[in-house]
mmCIF file of N, CA and C in Angstrom:
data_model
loop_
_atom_site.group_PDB
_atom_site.id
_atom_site.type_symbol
_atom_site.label_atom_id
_atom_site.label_comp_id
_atom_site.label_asym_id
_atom_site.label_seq_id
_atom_site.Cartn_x
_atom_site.Cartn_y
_atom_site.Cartn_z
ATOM 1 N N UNK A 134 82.480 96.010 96.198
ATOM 2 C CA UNK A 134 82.800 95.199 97.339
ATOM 3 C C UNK A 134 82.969 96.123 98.543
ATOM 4 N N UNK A 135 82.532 95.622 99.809
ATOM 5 C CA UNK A 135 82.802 96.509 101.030
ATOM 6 C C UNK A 135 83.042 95.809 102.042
ATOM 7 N N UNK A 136 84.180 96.234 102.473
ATOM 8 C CA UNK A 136 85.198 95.531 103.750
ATOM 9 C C UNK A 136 85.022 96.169 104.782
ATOM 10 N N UNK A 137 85.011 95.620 106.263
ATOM 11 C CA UNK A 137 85.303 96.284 107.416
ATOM 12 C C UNK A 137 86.277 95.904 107.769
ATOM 13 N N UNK A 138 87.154 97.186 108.806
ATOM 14 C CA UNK A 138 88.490 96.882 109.433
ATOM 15 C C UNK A 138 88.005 97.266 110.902
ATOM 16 N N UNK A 139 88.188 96.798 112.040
ATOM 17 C CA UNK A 139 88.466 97.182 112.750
ATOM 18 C C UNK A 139 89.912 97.554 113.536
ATOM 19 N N UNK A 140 91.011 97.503 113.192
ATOM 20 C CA UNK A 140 92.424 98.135 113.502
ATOM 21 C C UNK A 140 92.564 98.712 112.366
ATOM 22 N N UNK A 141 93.966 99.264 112.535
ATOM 23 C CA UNK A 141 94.686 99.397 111.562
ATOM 24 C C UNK A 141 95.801 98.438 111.330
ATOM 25 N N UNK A 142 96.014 97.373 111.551
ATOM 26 C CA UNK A 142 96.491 96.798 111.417
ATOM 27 C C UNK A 142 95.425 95.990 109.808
ATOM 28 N N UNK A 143 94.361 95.965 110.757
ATOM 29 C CA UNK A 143 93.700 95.101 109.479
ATOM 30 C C UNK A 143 93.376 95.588 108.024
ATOM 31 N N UNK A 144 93.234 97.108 108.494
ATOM 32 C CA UNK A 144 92.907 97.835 107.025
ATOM 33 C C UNK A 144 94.857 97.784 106.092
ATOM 34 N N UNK A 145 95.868 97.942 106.897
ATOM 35 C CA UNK A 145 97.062 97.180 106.483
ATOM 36 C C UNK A 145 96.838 96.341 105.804
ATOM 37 N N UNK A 146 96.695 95.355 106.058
ATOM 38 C CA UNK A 146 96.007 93.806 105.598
ATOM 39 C C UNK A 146 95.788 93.617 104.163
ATOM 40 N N UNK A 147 94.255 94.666 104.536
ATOM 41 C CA UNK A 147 93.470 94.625 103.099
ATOM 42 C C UNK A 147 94.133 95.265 102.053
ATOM 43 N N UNK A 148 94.916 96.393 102.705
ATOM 44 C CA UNK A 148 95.919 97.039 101.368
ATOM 45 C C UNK A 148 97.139 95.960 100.973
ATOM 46 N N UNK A 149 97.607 95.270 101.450
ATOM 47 C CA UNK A 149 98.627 93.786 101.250
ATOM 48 C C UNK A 149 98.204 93.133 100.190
ATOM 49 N N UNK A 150 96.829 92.928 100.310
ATOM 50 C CA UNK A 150 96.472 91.804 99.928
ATOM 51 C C UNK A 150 95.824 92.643 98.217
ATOM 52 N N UNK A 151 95.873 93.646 97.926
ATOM 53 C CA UNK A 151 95.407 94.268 96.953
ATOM 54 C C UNK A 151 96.438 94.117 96.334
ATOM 55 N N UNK A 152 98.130 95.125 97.312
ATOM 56 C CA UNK A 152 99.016 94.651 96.405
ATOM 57 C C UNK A 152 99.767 93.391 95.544
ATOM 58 N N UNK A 153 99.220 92.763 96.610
ATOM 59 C CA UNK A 153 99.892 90.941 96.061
ATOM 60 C C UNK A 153 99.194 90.808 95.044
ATOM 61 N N UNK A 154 97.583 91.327 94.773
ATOM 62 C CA UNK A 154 96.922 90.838 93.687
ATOM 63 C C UNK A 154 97.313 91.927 92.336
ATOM 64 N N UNK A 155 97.670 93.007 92.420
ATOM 65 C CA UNK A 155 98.186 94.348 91.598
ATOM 66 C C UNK A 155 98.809 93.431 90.436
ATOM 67 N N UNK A 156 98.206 94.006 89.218
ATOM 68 C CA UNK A 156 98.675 93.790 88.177
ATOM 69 C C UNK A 156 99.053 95.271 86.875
ATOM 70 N N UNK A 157 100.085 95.331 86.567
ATOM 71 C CA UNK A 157 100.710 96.633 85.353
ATOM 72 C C UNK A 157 99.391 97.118 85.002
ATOM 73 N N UNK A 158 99.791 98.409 85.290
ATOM 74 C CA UNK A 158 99.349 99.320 84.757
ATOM 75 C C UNK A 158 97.681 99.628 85.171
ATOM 76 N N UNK A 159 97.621 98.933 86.223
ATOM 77 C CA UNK A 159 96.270 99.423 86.950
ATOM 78 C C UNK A 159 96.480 100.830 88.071
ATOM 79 N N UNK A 160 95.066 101.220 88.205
ATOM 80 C CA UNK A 160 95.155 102.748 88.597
ATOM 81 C C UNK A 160 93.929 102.577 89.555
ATOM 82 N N UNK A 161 94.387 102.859 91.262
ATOM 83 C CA UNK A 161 93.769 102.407 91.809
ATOM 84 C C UNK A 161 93.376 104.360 92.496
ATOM 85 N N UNK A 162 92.457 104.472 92.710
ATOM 86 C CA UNK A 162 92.484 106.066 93.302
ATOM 87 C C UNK A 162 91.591 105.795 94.362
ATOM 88 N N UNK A 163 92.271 106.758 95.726
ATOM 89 C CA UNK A 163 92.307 106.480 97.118
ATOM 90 C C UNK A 163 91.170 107.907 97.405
ATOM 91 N N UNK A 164 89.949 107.691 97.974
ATOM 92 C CA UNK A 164 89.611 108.579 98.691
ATOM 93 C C UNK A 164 89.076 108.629 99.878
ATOM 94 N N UNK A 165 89.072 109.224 100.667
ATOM 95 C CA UNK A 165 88.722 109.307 102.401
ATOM 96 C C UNK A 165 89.492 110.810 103.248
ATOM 97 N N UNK A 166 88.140 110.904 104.139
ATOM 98 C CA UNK A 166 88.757 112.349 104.814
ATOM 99 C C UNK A 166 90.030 112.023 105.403
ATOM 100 N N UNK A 167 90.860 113.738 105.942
ATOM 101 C CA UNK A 167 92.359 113.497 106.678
ATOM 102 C C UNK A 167 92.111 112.553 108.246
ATOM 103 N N UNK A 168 92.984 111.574 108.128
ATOM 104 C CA UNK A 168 92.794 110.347 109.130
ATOM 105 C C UNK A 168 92.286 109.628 108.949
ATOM 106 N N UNK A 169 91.640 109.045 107.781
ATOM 107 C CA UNK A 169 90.938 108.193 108.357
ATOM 108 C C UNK A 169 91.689 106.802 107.982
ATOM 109 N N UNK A 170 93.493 106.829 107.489
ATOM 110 C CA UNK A 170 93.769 105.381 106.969
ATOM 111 C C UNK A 170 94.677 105.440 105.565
ATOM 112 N N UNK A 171 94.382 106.233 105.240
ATOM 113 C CA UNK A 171 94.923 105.965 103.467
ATOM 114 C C UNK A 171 96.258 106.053 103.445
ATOM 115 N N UNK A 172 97.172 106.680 104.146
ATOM 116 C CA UNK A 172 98.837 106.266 104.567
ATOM 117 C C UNK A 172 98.874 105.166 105.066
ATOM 118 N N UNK A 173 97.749 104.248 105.727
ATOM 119 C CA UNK A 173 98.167 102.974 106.380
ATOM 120 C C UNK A 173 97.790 102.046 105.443
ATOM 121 N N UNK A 174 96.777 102.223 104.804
ATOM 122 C CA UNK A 174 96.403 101.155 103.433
ATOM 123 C C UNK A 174 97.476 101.488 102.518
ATOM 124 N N UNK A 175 98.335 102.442 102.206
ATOM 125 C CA UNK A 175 98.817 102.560 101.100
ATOM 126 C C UNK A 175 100.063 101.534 101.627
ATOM 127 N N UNK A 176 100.404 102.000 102.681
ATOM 128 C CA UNK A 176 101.894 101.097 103.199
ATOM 129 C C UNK A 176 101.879 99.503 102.880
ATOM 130 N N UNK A 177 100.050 99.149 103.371
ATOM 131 C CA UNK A 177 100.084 97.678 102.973
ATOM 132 C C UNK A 177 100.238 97.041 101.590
ATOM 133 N N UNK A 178 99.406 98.237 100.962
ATOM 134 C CA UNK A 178 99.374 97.997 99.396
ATOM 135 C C UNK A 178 101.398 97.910 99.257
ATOM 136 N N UNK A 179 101.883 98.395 99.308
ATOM 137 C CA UNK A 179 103.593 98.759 98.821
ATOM 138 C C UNK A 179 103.863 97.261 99.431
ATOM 139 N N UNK A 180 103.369 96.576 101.025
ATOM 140 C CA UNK A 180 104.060 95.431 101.524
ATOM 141 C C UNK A 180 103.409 94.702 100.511
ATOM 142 N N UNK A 181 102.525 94.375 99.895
ATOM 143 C CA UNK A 181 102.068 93.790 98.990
ATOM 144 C C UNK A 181 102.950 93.523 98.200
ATOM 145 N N UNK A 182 103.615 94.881 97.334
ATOM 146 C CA UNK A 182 104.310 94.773 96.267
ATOM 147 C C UNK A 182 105.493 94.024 96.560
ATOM 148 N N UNK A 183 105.733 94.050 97.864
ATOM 149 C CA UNK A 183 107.183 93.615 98.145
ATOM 150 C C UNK A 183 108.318 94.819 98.385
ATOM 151 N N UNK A 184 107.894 96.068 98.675
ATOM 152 C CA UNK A 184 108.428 96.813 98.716
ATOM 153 C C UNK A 184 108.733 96.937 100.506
ATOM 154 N N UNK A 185 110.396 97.577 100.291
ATOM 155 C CA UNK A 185 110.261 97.408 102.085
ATOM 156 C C UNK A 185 110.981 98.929 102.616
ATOM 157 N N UNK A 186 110.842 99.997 101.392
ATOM 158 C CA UNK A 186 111.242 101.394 102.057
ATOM 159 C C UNK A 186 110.157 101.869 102.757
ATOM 160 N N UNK A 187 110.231 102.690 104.294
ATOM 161 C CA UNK A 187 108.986 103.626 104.050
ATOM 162 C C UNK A 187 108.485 103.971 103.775
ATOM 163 N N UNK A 188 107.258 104.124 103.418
ATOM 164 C CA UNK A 188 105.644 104.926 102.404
ATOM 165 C C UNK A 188 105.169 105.941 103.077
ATOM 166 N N UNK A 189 105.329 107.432 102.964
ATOM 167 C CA UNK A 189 104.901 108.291 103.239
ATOM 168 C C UNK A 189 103.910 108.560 102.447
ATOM 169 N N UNK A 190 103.310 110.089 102.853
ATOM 170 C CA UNK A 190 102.516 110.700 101.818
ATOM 171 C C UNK A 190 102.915 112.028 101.120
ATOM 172 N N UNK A 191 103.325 111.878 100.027
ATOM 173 C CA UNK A 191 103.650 112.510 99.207
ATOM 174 C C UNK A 191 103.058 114.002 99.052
ATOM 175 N N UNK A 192 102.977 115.105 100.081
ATOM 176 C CA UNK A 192 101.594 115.789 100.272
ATOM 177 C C UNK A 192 102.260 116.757 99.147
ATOM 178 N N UNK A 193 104.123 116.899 99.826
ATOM 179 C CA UNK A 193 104.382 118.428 99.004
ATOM 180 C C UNK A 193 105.300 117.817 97.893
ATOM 181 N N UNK A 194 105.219 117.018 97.419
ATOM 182 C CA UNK A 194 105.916 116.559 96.228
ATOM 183 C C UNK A 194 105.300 115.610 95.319
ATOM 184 N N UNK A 195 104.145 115.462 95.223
ATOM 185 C CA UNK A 195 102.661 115.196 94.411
ATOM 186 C C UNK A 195 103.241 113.657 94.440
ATOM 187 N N UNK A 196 104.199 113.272 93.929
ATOM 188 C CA UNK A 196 104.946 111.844 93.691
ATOM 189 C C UNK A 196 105.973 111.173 94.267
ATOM 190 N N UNK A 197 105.367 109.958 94.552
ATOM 191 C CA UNK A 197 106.740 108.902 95.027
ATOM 192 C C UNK A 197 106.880 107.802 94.264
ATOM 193 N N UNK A 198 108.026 107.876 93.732
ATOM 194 C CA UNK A 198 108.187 106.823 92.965
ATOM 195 C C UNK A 198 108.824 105.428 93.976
ATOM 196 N N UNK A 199 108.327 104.153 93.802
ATOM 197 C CA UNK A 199 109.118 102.995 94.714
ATOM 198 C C UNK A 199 109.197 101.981 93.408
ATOM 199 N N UNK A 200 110.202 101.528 93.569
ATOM 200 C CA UNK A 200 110.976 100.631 92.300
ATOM 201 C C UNK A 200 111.223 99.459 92.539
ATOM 202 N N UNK A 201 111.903 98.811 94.212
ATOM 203 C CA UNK A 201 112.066 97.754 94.030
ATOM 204 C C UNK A 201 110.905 96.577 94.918
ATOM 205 N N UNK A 202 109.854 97.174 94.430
ATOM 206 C CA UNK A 202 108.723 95.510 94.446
ATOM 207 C C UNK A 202 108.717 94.940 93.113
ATOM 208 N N UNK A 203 108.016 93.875 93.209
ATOM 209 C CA UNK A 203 107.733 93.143 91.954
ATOM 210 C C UNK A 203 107.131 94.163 90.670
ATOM 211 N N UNK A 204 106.757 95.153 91.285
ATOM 212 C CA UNK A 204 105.781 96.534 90.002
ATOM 213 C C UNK A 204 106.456 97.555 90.723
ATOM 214 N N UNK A 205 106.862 98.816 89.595
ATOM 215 C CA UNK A 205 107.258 99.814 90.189
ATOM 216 C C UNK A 205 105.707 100.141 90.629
ATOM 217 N N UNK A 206 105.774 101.344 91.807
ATOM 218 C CA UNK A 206 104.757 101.825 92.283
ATOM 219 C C UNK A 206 104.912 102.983 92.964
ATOM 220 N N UNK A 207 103.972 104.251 92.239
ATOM 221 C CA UNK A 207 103.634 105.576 91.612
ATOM 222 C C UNK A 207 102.422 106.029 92.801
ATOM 223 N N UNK A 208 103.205 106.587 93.544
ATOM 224 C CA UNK A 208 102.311 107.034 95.313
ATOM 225 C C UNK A 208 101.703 108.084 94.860
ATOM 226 N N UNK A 209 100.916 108.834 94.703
ATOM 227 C CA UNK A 209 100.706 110.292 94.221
ATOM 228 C C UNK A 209 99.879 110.733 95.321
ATOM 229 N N UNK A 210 99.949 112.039 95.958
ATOM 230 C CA UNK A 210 99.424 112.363 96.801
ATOM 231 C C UNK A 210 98.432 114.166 95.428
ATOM 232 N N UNK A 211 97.490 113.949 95.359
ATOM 233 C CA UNK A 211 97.354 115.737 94.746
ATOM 234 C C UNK A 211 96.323 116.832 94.820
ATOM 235 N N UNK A 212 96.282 116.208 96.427
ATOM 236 C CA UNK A 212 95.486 117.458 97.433
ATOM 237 C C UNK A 212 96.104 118.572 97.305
ATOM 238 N N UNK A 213 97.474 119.067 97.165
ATOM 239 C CA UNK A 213 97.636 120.371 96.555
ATOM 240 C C UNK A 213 97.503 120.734 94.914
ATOM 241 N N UNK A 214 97.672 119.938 94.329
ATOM 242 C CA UNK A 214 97.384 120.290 92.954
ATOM 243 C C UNK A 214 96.520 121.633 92.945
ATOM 244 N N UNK A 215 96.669 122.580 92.000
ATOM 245 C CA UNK A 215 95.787 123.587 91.806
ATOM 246 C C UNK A 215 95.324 123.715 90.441
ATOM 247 N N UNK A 216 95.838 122.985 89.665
ATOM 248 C CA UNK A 216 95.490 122.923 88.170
ATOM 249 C C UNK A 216 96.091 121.857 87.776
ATOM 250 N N UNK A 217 95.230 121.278 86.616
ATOM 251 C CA UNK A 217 95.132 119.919 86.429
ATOM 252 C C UNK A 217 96.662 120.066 85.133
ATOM 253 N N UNK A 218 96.960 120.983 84.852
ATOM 254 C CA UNK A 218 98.103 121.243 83.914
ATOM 255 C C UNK A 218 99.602 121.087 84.874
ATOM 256 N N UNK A 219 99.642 120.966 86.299
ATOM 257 C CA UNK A 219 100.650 120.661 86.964
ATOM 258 C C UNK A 219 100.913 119.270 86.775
ATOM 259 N N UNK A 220 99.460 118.552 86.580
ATOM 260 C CA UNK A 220 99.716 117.042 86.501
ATOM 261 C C UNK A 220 100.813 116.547 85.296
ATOM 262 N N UNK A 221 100.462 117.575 83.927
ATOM 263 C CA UNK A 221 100.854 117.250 82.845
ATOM 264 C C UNK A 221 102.212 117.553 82.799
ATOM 265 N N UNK A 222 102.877 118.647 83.713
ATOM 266 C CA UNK A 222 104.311 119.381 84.046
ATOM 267 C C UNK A 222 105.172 117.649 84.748
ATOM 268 N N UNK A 223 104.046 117.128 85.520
ATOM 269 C CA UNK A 223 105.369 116.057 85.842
ATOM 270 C C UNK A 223 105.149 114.030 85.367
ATOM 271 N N UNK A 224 104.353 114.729 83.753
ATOM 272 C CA UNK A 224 104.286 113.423 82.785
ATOM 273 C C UNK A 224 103.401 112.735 83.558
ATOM 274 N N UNK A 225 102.822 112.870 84.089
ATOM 275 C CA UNK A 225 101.506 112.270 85.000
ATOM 276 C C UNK A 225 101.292 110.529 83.497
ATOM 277 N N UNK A 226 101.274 110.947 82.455
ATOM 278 C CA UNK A 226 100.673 109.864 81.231
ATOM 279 C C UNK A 226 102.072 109.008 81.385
ATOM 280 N N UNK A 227 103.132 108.748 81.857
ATOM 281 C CA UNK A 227 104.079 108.371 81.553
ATOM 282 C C UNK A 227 103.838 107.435 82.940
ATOM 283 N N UNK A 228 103.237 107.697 83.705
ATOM 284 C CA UNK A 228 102.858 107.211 85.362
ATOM 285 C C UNK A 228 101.847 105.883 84.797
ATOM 286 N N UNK A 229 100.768 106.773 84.338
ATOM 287 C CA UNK A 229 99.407 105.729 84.191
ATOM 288 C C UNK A 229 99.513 105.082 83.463
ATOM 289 N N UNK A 230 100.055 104.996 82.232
ATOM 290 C CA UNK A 230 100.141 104.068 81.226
ATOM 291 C C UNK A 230 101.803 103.161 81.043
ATOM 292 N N UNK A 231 102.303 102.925 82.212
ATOM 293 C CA UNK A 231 103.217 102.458 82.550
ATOM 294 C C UNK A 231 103.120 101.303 82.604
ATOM 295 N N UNK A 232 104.092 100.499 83.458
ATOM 296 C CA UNK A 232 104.192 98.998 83.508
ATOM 297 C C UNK A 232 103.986 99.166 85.486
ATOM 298 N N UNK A 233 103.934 99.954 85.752
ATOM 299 C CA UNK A 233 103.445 99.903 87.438
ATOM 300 C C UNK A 233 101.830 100.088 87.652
ATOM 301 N N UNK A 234 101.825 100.583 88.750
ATOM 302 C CA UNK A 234 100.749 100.592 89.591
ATOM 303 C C UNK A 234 100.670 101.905 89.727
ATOM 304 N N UNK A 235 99.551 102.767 90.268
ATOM 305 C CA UNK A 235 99.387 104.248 90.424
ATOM 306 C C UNK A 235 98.383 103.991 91.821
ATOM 307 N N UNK A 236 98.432 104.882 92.858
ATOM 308 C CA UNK A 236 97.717 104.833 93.669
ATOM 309 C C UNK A 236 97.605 106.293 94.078
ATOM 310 N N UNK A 237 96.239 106.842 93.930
ATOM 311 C CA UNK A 237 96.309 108.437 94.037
ATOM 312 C C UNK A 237 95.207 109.328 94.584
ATOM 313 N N UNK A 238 95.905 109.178 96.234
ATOM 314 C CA UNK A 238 94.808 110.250 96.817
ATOM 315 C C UNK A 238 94.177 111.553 96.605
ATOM 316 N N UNK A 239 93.137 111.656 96.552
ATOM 317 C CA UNK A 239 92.347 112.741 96.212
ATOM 318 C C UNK A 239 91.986 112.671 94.963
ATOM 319 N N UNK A 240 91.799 111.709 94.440
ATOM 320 C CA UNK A 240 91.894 111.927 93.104
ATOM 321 C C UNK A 240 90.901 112.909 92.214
ATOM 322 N N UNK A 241 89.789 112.754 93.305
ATOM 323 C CA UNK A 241 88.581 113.875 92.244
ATOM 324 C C UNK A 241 88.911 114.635 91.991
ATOM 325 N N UNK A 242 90.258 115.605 92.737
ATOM 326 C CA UNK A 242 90.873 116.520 91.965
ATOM 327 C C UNK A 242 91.033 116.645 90.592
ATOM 328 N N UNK A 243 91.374 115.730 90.296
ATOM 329 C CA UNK A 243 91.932 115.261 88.712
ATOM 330 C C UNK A 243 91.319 114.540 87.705
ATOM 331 N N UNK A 244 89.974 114.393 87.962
ATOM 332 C CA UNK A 244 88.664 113.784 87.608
ATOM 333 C C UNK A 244 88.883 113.802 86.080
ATOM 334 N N UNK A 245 89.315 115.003 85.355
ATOM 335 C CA UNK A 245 89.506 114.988 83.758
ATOM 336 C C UNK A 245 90.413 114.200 83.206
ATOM 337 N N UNK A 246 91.599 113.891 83.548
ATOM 338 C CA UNK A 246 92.520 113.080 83.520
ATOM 339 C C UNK A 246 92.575 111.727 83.660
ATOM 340 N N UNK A 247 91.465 111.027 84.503
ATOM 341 C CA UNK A 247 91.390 109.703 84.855
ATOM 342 C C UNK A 247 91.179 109.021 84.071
ATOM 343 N N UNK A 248 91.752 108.017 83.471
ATOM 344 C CA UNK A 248 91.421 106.940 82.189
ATOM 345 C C UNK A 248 90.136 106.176 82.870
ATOM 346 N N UNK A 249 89.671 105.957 82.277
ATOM 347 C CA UNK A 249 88.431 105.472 82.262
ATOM 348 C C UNK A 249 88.092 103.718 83.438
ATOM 349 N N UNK A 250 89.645 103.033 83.191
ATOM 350 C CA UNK A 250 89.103 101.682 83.804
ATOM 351 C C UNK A 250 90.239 102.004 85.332
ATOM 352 N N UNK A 251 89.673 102.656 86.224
ATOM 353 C CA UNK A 251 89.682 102.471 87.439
ATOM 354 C C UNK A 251 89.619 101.937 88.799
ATOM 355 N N UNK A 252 90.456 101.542 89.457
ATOM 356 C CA UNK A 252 89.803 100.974 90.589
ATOM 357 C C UNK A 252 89.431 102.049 91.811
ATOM 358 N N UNK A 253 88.310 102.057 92.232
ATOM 359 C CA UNK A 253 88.066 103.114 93.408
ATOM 360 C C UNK A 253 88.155 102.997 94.239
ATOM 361 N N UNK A 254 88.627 103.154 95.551
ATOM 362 C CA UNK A 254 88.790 102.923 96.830
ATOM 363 C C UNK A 254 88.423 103.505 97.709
ATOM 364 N N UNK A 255 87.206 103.787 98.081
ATOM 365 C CA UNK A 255 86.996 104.844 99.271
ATOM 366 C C UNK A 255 86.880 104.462 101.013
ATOM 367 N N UNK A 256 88.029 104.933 102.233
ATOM 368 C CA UNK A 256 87.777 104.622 103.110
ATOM 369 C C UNK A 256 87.009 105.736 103.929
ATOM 370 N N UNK A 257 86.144 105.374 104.712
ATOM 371 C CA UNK A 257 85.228 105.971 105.609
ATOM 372 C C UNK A 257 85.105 105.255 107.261
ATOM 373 N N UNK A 258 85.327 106.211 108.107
ATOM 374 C CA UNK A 258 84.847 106.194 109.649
ATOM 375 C C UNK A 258 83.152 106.306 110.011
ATOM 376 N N UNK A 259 83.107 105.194 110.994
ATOM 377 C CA UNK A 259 81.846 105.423 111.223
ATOM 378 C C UNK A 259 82.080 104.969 113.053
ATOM 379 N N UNK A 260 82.749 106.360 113.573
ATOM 380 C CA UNK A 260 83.049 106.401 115.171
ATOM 381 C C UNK A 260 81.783 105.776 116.118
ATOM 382 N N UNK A 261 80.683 105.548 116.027
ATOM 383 C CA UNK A 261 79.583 104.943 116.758
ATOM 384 C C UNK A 261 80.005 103.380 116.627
ATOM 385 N N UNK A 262 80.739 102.928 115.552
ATOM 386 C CA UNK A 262 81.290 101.581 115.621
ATOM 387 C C UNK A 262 82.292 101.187 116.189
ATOM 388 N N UNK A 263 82.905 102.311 116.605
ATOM 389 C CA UNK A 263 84.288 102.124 117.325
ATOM 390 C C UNK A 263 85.280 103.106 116.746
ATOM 391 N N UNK A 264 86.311 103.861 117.439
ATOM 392 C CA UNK A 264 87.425 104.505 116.703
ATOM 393 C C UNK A 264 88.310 103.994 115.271
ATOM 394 N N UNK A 265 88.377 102.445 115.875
ATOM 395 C CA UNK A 265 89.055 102.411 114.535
ATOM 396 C C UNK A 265 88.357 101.173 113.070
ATOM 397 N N UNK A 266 86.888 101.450 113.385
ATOM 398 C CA UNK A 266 86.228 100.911 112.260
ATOM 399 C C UNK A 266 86.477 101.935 110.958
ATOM 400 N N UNK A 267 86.408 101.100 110.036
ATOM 401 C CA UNK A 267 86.490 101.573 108.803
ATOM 402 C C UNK A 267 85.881 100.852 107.797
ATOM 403 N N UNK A 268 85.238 101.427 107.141
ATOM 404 C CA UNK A 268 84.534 100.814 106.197
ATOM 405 C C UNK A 268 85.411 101.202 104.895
ATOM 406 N N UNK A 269 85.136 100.033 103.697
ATOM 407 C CA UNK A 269 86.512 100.301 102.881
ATOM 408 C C UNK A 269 85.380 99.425 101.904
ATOM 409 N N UNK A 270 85.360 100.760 100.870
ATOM 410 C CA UNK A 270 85.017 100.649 99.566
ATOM 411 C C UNK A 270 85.251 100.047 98.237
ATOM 412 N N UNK A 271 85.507 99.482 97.351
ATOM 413 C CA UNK A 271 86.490 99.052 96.225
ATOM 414 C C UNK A 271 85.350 98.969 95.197
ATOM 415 N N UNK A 272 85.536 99.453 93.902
ATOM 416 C CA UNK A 272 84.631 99.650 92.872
ATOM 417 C C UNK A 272 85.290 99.567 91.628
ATOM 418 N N UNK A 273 84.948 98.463 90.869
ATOM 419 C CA UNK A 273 86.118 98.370 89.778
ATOM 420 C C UNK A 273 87.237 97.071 89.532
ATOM 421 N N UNK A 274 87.223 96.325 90.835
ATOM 422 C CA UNK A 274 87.796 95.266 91.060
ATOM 423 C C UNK A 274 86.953 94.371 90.771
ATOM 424 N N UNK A 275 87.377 93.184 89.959
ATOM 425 C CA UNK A 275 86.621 91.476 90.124
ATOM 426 C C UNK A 275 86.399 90.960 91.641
ATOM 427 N N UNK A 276 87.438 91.267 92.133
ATOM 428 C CA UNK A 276 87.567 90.170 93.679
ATOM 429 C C UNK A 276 88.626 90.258 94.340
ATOM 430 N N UNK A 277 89.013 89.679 95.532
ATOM 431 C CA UNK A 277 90.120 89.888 96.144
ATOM 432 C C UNK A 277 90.173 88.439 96.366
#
């Protein structure tokens, strides 16, 4: 499936509306260059959940755990990761095969690790359309 946003407000939106649909133990992995959105989709995804703390990005602490939406939900940021054995240092399997949600930028990092039924998410800029177009990927999902 492929969505356009033109704000960020709207690519918000589309992450809302993913979370409202989020069901246990799905593993959604976020990719797109620095800026182009994936702190603002992730925030919507969390308003989704019903979650109403701030959503940062987890750059130097690989994980955020958020607990009180309807699904716990497992922020992982692991653009620093340097070995895929750090993943295993903080139970990374205890994340994915949980009763939450996982949402995890960069993930090709961690490409060996990924269970197999995925949802993919890739956002992309295409500035000749405007600053804040975005084209927004999803691979792995039935529907929204």
């Amino acid at each position: 499936m492929i969505y356009e946003t033109n704000s960020p407000e709207e690519t918000f939106r589309l992450g809302e509306t993913i979370g409202q649909k989020a069901r246990p133990g799905e593993i959604y992995t976020l990719m797109g260059d620095l800026g182009v959105g994936k702190t603002v989709f992730t925030q919507g995804v969390a308003k989704g959940l019903g979650i109403t703390e701030p959503i940062s990005s987890p750059t130097f602490t690989i994980i955020q755990e958020y607990e009180d939406g309807r699904l716990p939900f497992y922020h992982f940021d692991v653009y620093r990761i340097g070995d895929v054995e750090e993943m295993e240092e903080i139970g990374y399997d205890d994340y994915f095969f949980g009763s939450g949600i996982c949402l995890i930028e960069w993930a090709n990092l961690i490409e060996e690790i990924l269970p197999e039924n995925i949802i993919q998410i890739t956002i992309e800029k295409d500035l000749e359309k405007g600053f804040d177009y975005r084209r927004i990927i999803i691979e792995g999902m039935d529907s929204l």
